[in-house]
One Martini backbone bead per residue (centre of mass of N, CA, C, O) as a GRO file, in nm:
protein
  321
    1UNK     BB    1  -5.608  -4.489  -6.352
    2UNK     BB    2  -5.791  -4.251  -6.435
    3UNK     BB    3  -5.812  -4.338  -6.733
    4UNK     BB    4  -5.967  -4.599  -6.683
    5UNK     BB    5  -6.204  -4.462  -6.542
    6UNK     BB    6  -6.291  -4.273  -6.774
    7UNK     BB    7  -6.346  -4.498  -6.977
    8UNK     BB    8  -6.569  -4.632  -6.808
    9UNK     BB    9  -6.762  -4.392  -6.804
   10UNK     BB   10  -6.803  -4.384  -7.116
   11UNK     BB   11  -6.916  -4.701  -7.121
   12UNK     BB   12  -7.124  -4.602  -6.891
   13UNK     BB   13  -7.467  -4.489  -6.822
   14UNK     BB   14  -7.534  -4.641  -6.534
   15UNK     BB   15  -7.484  -4.515  -6.203
   16UNK     BB   16  -7.361  -4.637  -5.892
   17UNK     BB   17  -7.344  -4.569  -5.535
   18UNK     BB   18  -7.136  -4.700  -5.258
   19UNK     BB   19  -7.107  -4.816  -4.922
   20UNK     BB   20  -7.073  -4.913  -4.624
   21UNK     BB   21  -7.205  -5.029  -4.372
   22UNK     BB   22  -7.235  -4.836  -4.125
   23UNK     BB   23  -7.180  -4.536  -4.185
   24UNK     BB   24  -6.959  -4.288  -4.212
   25UNK     BB   25  -6.833  -3.988  -4.310
   26UNK     BB   26  -6.663  -4.102  -4.543
   27UNK     BB   27  -6.881  -4.269  -4.680
   28UNK     BB   28  -7.093  -4.044  -4.724
   29UNK     BB   29  -6.916  -3.822  -4.848
   30UNK     BB   30  -6.817  -3.993  -5.090
   31UNK     BB   31  -7.087  -4.064  -5.211
   32UNK     BB   32  -7.183  -3.772  -5.262
   33UNK     BB   33  -6.946  -3.664  -5.424
   34UNK     BB   34  -6.957  -3.868  -5.656
   35UNK     BB   35  -7.260  -3.856  -5.724
   36UNK     BB   36  -7.275  -3.548  -5.785
   37UNK     BB   37  -7.046  -3.530  -5.996
   38UNK     BB   38  -7.199  -3.761  -6.187
   39UNK     BB   39  -7.499  -3.791  -6.166
   40UNK     BB   40  -7.616  -4.028  -6.039
   41UNK     BB   41  -7.876  -4.281  -6.033
   42UNK     BB   42  -7.742  -4.412  -5.756
   43UNK     BB   43  -7.788  -4.408  -5.393
   44UNK     BB   44  -7.629  -4.632  -5.160
   45UNK     BB   45  -7.738  -4.812  -4.850
   46UNK     BB   46  -7.811  -5.054  -4.628
   47UNK     BB   47  -7.873  -4.811  -4.392
   48UNK     BB   48  -7.868  -4.555  -4.518
   49UNK     BB   49  -7.917  -4.251  -4.366
   50UNK     BB   50  -7.764  -4.052  -4.147
   51UNK     BB   51  -7.858  -3.803  -3.939
   52UNK     BB   52  -7.581  -3.656  -3.902
   53UNK     BB   53  -7.574  -3.617  -4.248
   54UNK     BB   54  -7.844  -3.458  -4.345
   55UNK     BB   55  -7.710  -3.169  -4.417
   56UNK     BB   56  -7.628  -3.278  -4.677
   57UNK     BB   57  -7.621  -3.244  -4.995
   58UNK     BB   58  -7.811  -3.527  -5.113
   59UNK     BB   59  -7.915  -3.714  -4.878
   60UNK     BB   60  -8.203  -3.783  -5.007
   61UNK     BB   61  -8.072  -3.993  -5.224
   62UNK     BB   62  -8.031  -4.198  -5.011
   63UNK     BB   63  -8.074  -4.553  -5.033
   64UNK     BB   64  -8.174  -4.844  -5.006
   65UNK     BB   65  -8.138  -5.153  -5.111
   66UNK     BB   66  -8.240  -5.330  -5.354
   67UNK     BB   67  -8.333  -5.638  -5.450
   68UNK     BB   68  -8.258  -5.529  -5.740
   69UNK     BB   69  -8.098  -5.440  -6.002
   70UNK     BB   70  -8.111  -5.215  -6.212
   71UNK     BB   71  -8.129  -5.296  -6.542
   72UNK     BB   72  -7.936  -5.031  -6.641
   73UNK     BB   73  -7.712  -5.091  -6.437
   74UNK     BB   74  -7.339  -5.090  -6.521
   75UNK     BB   75  -7.231  -4.930  -6.254
   76UNK     BB   76  -7.022  -4.964  -5.953
   77UNK     BB   77  -6.929  -4.750  -5.683
   78UNK     BB   78  -6.697  -4.818  -5.431
   79UNK     BB   79  -6.675  -4.664  -5.103
   80UNK     BB   80  -6.487  -4.722  -4.834
   81UNK     BB   81  -6.441  -5.046  -4.928
   82UNK     BB   82  -6.234  -5.323  -4.854
   83UNK     BB   83  -6.490  -5.522  -4.896
   84UNK     BB   84  -6.747  -5.658  -5.055
   85UNK     BB   85  -6.905  -5.750  -4.789
   86UNK     BB   86  -6.938  -5.440  -4.680
   87UNK     BB   87  -7.212  -5.376  -4.838
   88UNK     BB   88  -7.376  -5.632  -4.792
   89UNK     BB   89  -7.595  -5.880  -4.847
   90UNK     BB   90  -7.804  -5.741  -5.028
   91UNK     BB   91  -7.597  -5.604  -5.216
   92UNK     BB   92  -7.448  -5.853  -5.317
   93UNK     BB   93  -7.695  -5.966  -5.458
   94UNK     BB   94  -7.790  -5.723  -5.637
   95UNK     BB   95  -7.465  -5.663  -5.752
   96UNK     BB   96  -7.318  -5.924  -5.863
   97UNK     BB   97  -7.371  -5.855  -6.201
   98UNK     BB   98  -7.203  -5.616  -6.242
   99UNK     BB   99  -7.010  -5.520  -6.505
  100UNK     BB  100  -6.892  -5.264  -6.324
  101UNK     BB  101  -6.643  -5.241  -6.068
  102UNK     BB  102  -6.552  -4.980  -5.842
  103UNK     BB  103  -6.260  -4.936  -5.629
  104UNK     BB  104  -6.254  -4.685  -5.370
  105UNK     BB  105  -5.971  -4.644  -5.145
  106UNK     BB  106  -5.767  -4.661  -4.802
  107UNK     BB  107  -5.722  -4.952  -4.719
  108UNK     BB  108  -5.469  -5.179  -4.641
  109UNK     BB  109  -5.694  -5.438  -4.661
  110UNK     BB  110  -5.766  -5.440  -4.943
  111UNK     BB  111  -5.905  -5.679  -5.195
  112UNK     BB  112  -5.939  -5.605  -5.493
  113UNK     BB  113  -6.258  -5.653  -5.625
  114UNK     BB  114  -6.242  -5.493  -5.875
  115UNK     BB  115  -6.212  -5.405  -6.202
  116UNK     BB  116  -6.145  -5.134  -6.053
  117UNK     BB  117  -5.853  -5.010  -5.865
  118UNK     BB  118  -5.848  -4.737  -5.616
  119UNK     BB  119  -5.572  -4.754  -5.393
  120UNK     BB  120  -5.478  -4.552  -5.097
  121UNK     BB  121  -5.326  -4.664  -4.802
  122UNK     BB  122  -5.206  -4.357  -4.711
  123UNK     BB  123  -5.467  -4.224  -4.687
  124UNK     BB  124  -5.682  -4.046  -4.481
  125UNK     BB  125  -5.915  -4.076  -4.707
  126UNK     BB  126  -6.141  -4.123  -4.944
  127UNK     BB  127  -6.192  -3.819  -4.984
  128UNK     BB  128  -5.893  -3.764  -5.064
  129UNK     BB  129  -5.883  -3.936  -5.313
  130UNK     BB  130  -6.106  -3.778  -5.460
  131UNK     BB  131  -5.982  -3.502  -5.458
  132UNK     BB  132  -5.736  -3.580  -5.635
  133UNK     BB  133  -5.896  -3.681  -5.873
  134UNK     BB  134  -6.054  -3.425  -5.940
  135UNK     BB  135  -5.804  -3.251  -5.993
  136UNK     BB  136  -5.668  -3.435  -6.213
  137UNK     BB  137  -5.952  -3.424  -6.393
  138UNK     BB  138  -6.083  -3.138  -6.376
  139UNK     BB  139  -6.310  -3.113  -6.177
  140UNK     BB  140  -6.574  -2.974  -6.048
  141UNK     BB  141  -6.611  -2.802  -5.723
  142UNK     BB  142  -6.865  -2.774  -5.548
  143UNK     BB  143  -7.001  -2.693  -5.253
  144UNK     BB  144  -7.131  -2.975  -5.210
  145UNK     BB  145  -6.878  -3.145  -5.271
  146UNK     BB  146  -6.688  -3.007  -5.072
  147UNK     BB  147  -6.851  -3.076  -4.815
  148UNK     BB  148  -6.833  -3.382  -4.845
  149UNK     BB  149  -6.522  -3.401  -4.845
  150UNK     BB  150  -6.471  -3.257  -4.576
  151UNK     BB  151  -6.630  -3.456  -4.403
  152UNK     BB  152  -6.464  -3.706  -4.471
  153UNK     BB  153  -6.188  -3.600  -4.369
  154UNK     BB  154  -6.255  -3.499  -4.086
  155UNK     BB  155  -6.370  -3.768  -3.963
  156UNK     BB  156  -6.106  -3.954  -4.043
  157UNK     BB  157  -5.908  -3.738  -3.861
  158UNK     BB  158  -6.033  -3.615  -3.609
  159UNK     BB  159  -6.033  -3.320  -3.697
  160UNK     BB  160  -5.723  -3.304  -3.777
  161UNK     BB  161  -5.554  -3.483  -3.607
  162UNK     BB  162  -5.226  -3.553  -3.511
  163UNK     BB  163  -5.275  -3.868  -3.430
  164UNK     BB  164  -5.307  -3.878  -3.736
  165UNK     BB  165  -5.064  -3.966  -3.960
  166UNK     BB  166  -5.235  -3.876  -4.227
  167UNK     BB  167  -5.209  -3.574  -4.134
  168UNK     BB  168  -5.105  -3.383  -4.373
  169UNK     BB  169  -5.023  -3.112  -4.551
  170UNK     BB  170  -5.202  -3.201  -4.792
  171UNK     BB  171  -5.464  -3.215  -4.628
  172UNK     BB  172  -5.469  -2.916  -4.540
  173UNK     BB  173  -5.473  -2.804  -4.829
  174UNK     BB  174  -5.737  -2.935  -4.909
  175UNK     BB  175  -5.913  -2.794  -4.700
  176UNK     BB  176  -5.858  -2.509  -4.802
  177UNK     BB  177  -5.966  -2.552  -5.086
  178UNK     BB  178  -6.257  -2.632  -4.998
  179UNK     BB  179  -6.319  -2.365  -4.866
  180UNK     BB  180  -6.289  -2.204  -5.138
  181UNK     BB  181  -6.542  -2.379  -5.260
  182UNK     BB  182  -6.771  -2.339  -4.998
  183UNK     BB  183  -6.718  -2.410  -4.707
  184UNK     BB  184  -6.894  -2.428  -4.394
  185UNK     BB  185  -6.723  -2.488  -4.122
  186UNK     BB  186  -6.902  -2.408  -3.886
  187UNK     BB  187  -7.149  -2.570  -3.978
  188UNK     BB  188  -7.023  -2.847  -3.994
  189UNK     BB  189  -6.915  -2.863  -3.699
  190UNK     BB  190  -7.189  -2.837  -3.562
  191UNK     BB  191  -7.301  -3.108  -3.672
  192UNK     BB  192  -7.054  -3.304  -3.590
  193UNK     BB  193  -6.953  -3.176  -3.273
  194UNK     BB  194  -7.207  -3.002  -3.109
  195UNK     BB  195  -7.398  -3.265  -3.124
  196UNK     BB  196  -7.603  -3.487  -2.899
  197UNK     BB  197  -7.777  -3.733  -2.807
  198UNK     BB  198  -7.881  -3.846  -2.506
  199UNK     BB  199  -7.839  -4.153  -2.550
  200UNK     BB  200  -7.532  -4.133  -2.603
  201UNK     BB  201  -7.454  -4.023  -2.323
  202UNK     BB  202  -7.564  -4.259  -2.154
  203UNK     BB  203  -7.386  -4.478  -2.280
  204UNK     BB  204  -7.118  -4.351  -2.206
  205UNK     BB  205  -7.155  -4.384  -1.904
  206UNK     BB  206  -7.164  -4.692  -1.913
  207UNK     BB  207  -6.881  -4.734  -2.024
  208UNK     BB  208  -6.717  -4.577  -1.802
  209UNK     BB  209  -6.831  -4.762  -1.562
  210UNK     BB  210  -6.746  -5.065  -1.729
  211UNK     BB  211  -6.470  -5.063  -1.792
  212UNK     BB  212  -6.154  -5.229  -1.880
  213UNK     BB  213  -5.837  -5.256  -1.726
  214UNK     BB  214  -5.514  -5.345  -1.865
  215UNK     BB  215  -5.186  -5.373  -1.883
  216UNK     BB  216  -5.131  -5.115  -1.706
  217UNK     BB  217  -5.342  -4.941  -1.904
  218UNK     BB  218  -5.305  -5.027  -2.221
  219UNK     BB  219  -5.590  -5.170  -2.186
  220UNK     BB  220  -5.925  -5.109  -2.317
  221UNK     BB  221  -6.264  -5.234  -2.243
  222UNK     BB  222  -6.599  -5.305  -2.384
  223UNK     BB  223  -6.922  -5.466  -2.327
  224UNK     BB  224  -7.212  -5.495  -2.538
  225UNK     BB  225  -7.504  -5.589  -2.482
  226UNK     BB  226  -7.785  -5.695  -2.574
  227UNK     BB  227  -8.003  -5.406  -2.556
  228UNK     BB  228  -7.859  -5.147  -2.458
  229UNK     BB  229  -7.966  -4.929  -2.645
  230UNK     BB  230  -8.268  -4.966  -2.585
  231UNK     BB  231  -8.249  -4.910  -2.278
  232UNK     BB  232  -8.125  -4.598  -2.355
  233UNK     BB  233  -8.229  -4.477  -2.633
  234UNK     BB  234  -8.024  -4.589  -2.859
  235UNK     BB  235  -7.839  -4.588  -3.146
  236UNK     BB  236  -7.582  -4.669  -3.355
  237UNK     BB  237  -7.513  -4.376  -3.427
  238UNK     BB  238  -7.459  -4.282  -3.116
  239UNK     BB  239  -7.227  -4.543  -3.063
  240UNK     BB  240  -6.982  -4.577  -3.280
  241UNK     BB  241  -6.761  -4.372  -3.104
  242UNK     BB  242  -6.685  -4.487  -2.815
  243UNK     BB  243  -6.388  -4.580  -2.846
  244UNK     BB  244  -6.265  -4.289  -2.844
  245UNK     BB  245  -6.310  -4.229  -2.541
  246UNK     BB  246  -6.119  -4.462  -2.426
  247UNK     BB  247  -5.866  -4.402  -2.598
  248UNK     BB  248  -5.800  -4.117  -2.444
  249UNK     BB  249  -5.667  -4.250  -2.224
  250UNK     BB  250  -5.415  -4.245  -2.035
  251UNK     BB  251  -5.181  -4.499  -2.152
  252UNK     BB  252  -5.335  -4.595  -2.376
  253UNK     BB  253  -5.303  -4.814  -2.669
  254UNK     BB  254  -5.570  -4.999  -2.650
  255UNK     BB  255  -5.902  -5.009  -2.783
  256UNK     BB  256  -6.229  -5.176  -2.713
  257UNK     BB  257  -6.537  -5.283  -2.868
  258UNK     BB  258  -6.803  -5.502  -2.772
  259UNK     BB  259  -7.078  -5.601  -3.000
  260UNK     BB  260  -7.399  -5.719  -2.971
  261UNK     BB  261  -7.615  -5.785  -3.259
  262UNK     BB  262  -7.821  -6.052  -3.202
  263UNK     BB  263  -7.722  -6.252  -3.474
  264UNK     BB  264  -7.440  -6.397  -3.398
  265UNK     BB  265  -7.285  -6.113  -3.392
  266UNK     BB  266  -6.965  -5.958  -3.345
  267UNK     BB  267  -6.848  -5.637  -3.284
  268UNK     BB  268  -6.518  -5.502  -3.338
  269UNK     BB  269  -6.347  -5.196  -3.205
  270UNK     BB  270  -6.026  -5.119  -3.274
  271UNK     BB  271  -5.768  -4.910  -3.113
  272UNK     BB  272  -5.469  -4.718  -3.170
  273UNK     BB  273  -5.163  -4.529  -3.038
  274UNK     BB  274  -4.956  -4.751  -3.166
  275UNK     BB  275  -4.789  -4.828  -3.455
  276UNK     BB  276  -4.658  -5.100  -3.344
  277UNK     BB  277  -4.978  -5.164  -3.294
  278UNK     BB  278  -5.170  -5.337  -3.513
  279UNK     BB  279  -5.514  -5.370  -3.566
  280UNK     BB  280  -5.515  -5.487  -3.850
  281UNK     BB  281  -5.361  -5.749  -3.783
  282UNK     BB  282  -5.557  -5.847  -3.572
  283UNK     BB  283  -5.816  -5.844  -3.747
  284UNK     BB  284  -5.717  -6.047  -3.970
  285UNK     BB  285  -5.738  -6.305  -3.784
  286UNK     BB  286  -6.080  -6.244  -3.784
  287UNK     BB  287  -6.168  -6.115  -4.080
  288UNK     BB  288  -6.063  -5.834  -4.082
  289UNK     BB  289  -5.996  -5.467  -4.093
  290UNK     BB  290  -5.781  -5.173  -4.198
  291UNK     BB  291  -5.583  -4.999  -3.983
  292UNK     BB  292  -5.339  -4.950  -3.765
  293UNK     BB  293  -5.542  -4.754  -3.569
  294UNK     BB  294  -5.804  -4.873  -3.736
  295UNK     BB  295  -6.063  -5.121  -3.691
  296UNK     BB  296  -6.251  -5.428  -3.792
  297UNK     BB  297  -6.495  -5.675  -3.664
  298UNK     BB  298  -6.672  -5.982  -3.763
  299UNK     BB  299  -6.823  -6.227  -3.548
  300UNK     BB  300  -6.887  -6.542  -3.477
  301UNK     BB  301  -7.072  -6.569  -3.174
  302UNK     BB  302  -6.999  -6.493  -2.858
  303UNK     BB  303  -6.914  -6.258  -2.638
  304UNK     BB  304  -6.733  -6.438  -2.461
  305UNK     BB  305  -6.550  -6.551  -2.683
  306UNK     BB  306  -6.442  -6.274  -2.791
  307UNK     BB  307  -6.328  -6.176  -2.511
  308UNK     BB  308  -6.097  -6.386  -2.532
  309UNK     BB  309  -5.954  -6.387  -2.816
  310UNK     BB  310  -5.890  -6.088  -2.877
  311UNK     BB  311  -5.739  -5.999  -2.616
  312UNK     BB  312  -5.514  -6.205  -2.651
  313UNK     BB  313  -5.398  -6.071  -2.908
  314UNK     BB  314  -5.348  -5.794  -2.781
  315UNK     BB  315  -5.159  -5.873  -2.556
  316UNK     BB  316  -4.939  -5.992  -2.737
  317UNK     BB  317  -4.885  -5.726  -2.894
  318UNK     BB  318  -4.803  -5.556  -2.644
  319UNK     BB  319  -4.560  -5.749  -2.547
  320UNK     BB  320  -4.479  -5.776  -2.885
  321UNK     BB  321  -4.412  -5.512  -3.095
   0.00000   0.00000   0.00000
């Protein structure tokens, strides 16, 4: 597969890189690592760069999606994006006629939408897929690229947490190798894990005060009404990981946040602590996808409707794993 990818790189002169909208650390880290390694001509994301990752070298290169594809751009590399529609509506329109689309990902529900698909659905992160590709292709890993890859892997494994079953010895060896390539681990961790805006803390208090426990404590969920972030002075960047806070509660097997995005769309973020109960399978029933332990759904409808249908599916999965 790497040979096909290398041949495509030789055949295309103007390359853009993109990840899914509302990007996390794996999406941004993978975008920067691939873009810097290739010296890509375009670094795109429908939501632009997240403040949390602005410390990464090259972050200033990430721009929002243009109205139209640059005329000479003939390859688009999609990173950490399991479905074409996850690059966003504007991006789908702008890049619809791109001559070569490369799909590099690690989600088990990946749709294989690219002309070239490099999908390792057992990998811990898209950044880990890239790390192995770079080593197999004998590409130089500069300190900037190493830091982007380390950020991608660290954030998608919960800082190398053992409860992520993809955190294998190979992942830990990759982290050590990236450190030797020049990663300032203390500095990276300070940016990623030691600072949080006040608005995010206030919304966390709201979630903890109003979460709902069901199924003998095996299911916990919280519904975020439209306008909640604005009311507490927080943005989506500060609140995207709230589900991890309630997931950590003892005896909880599945946690979910229901988020009213105000445009007739509800975002559901389900997480599982029991591999026998796959939230990816639950998400797939509602047009979403992801991994066994972490998935995502975007649904049309009201918050009340989604709070009925999705929890019903979760309850059934918990009762019959």
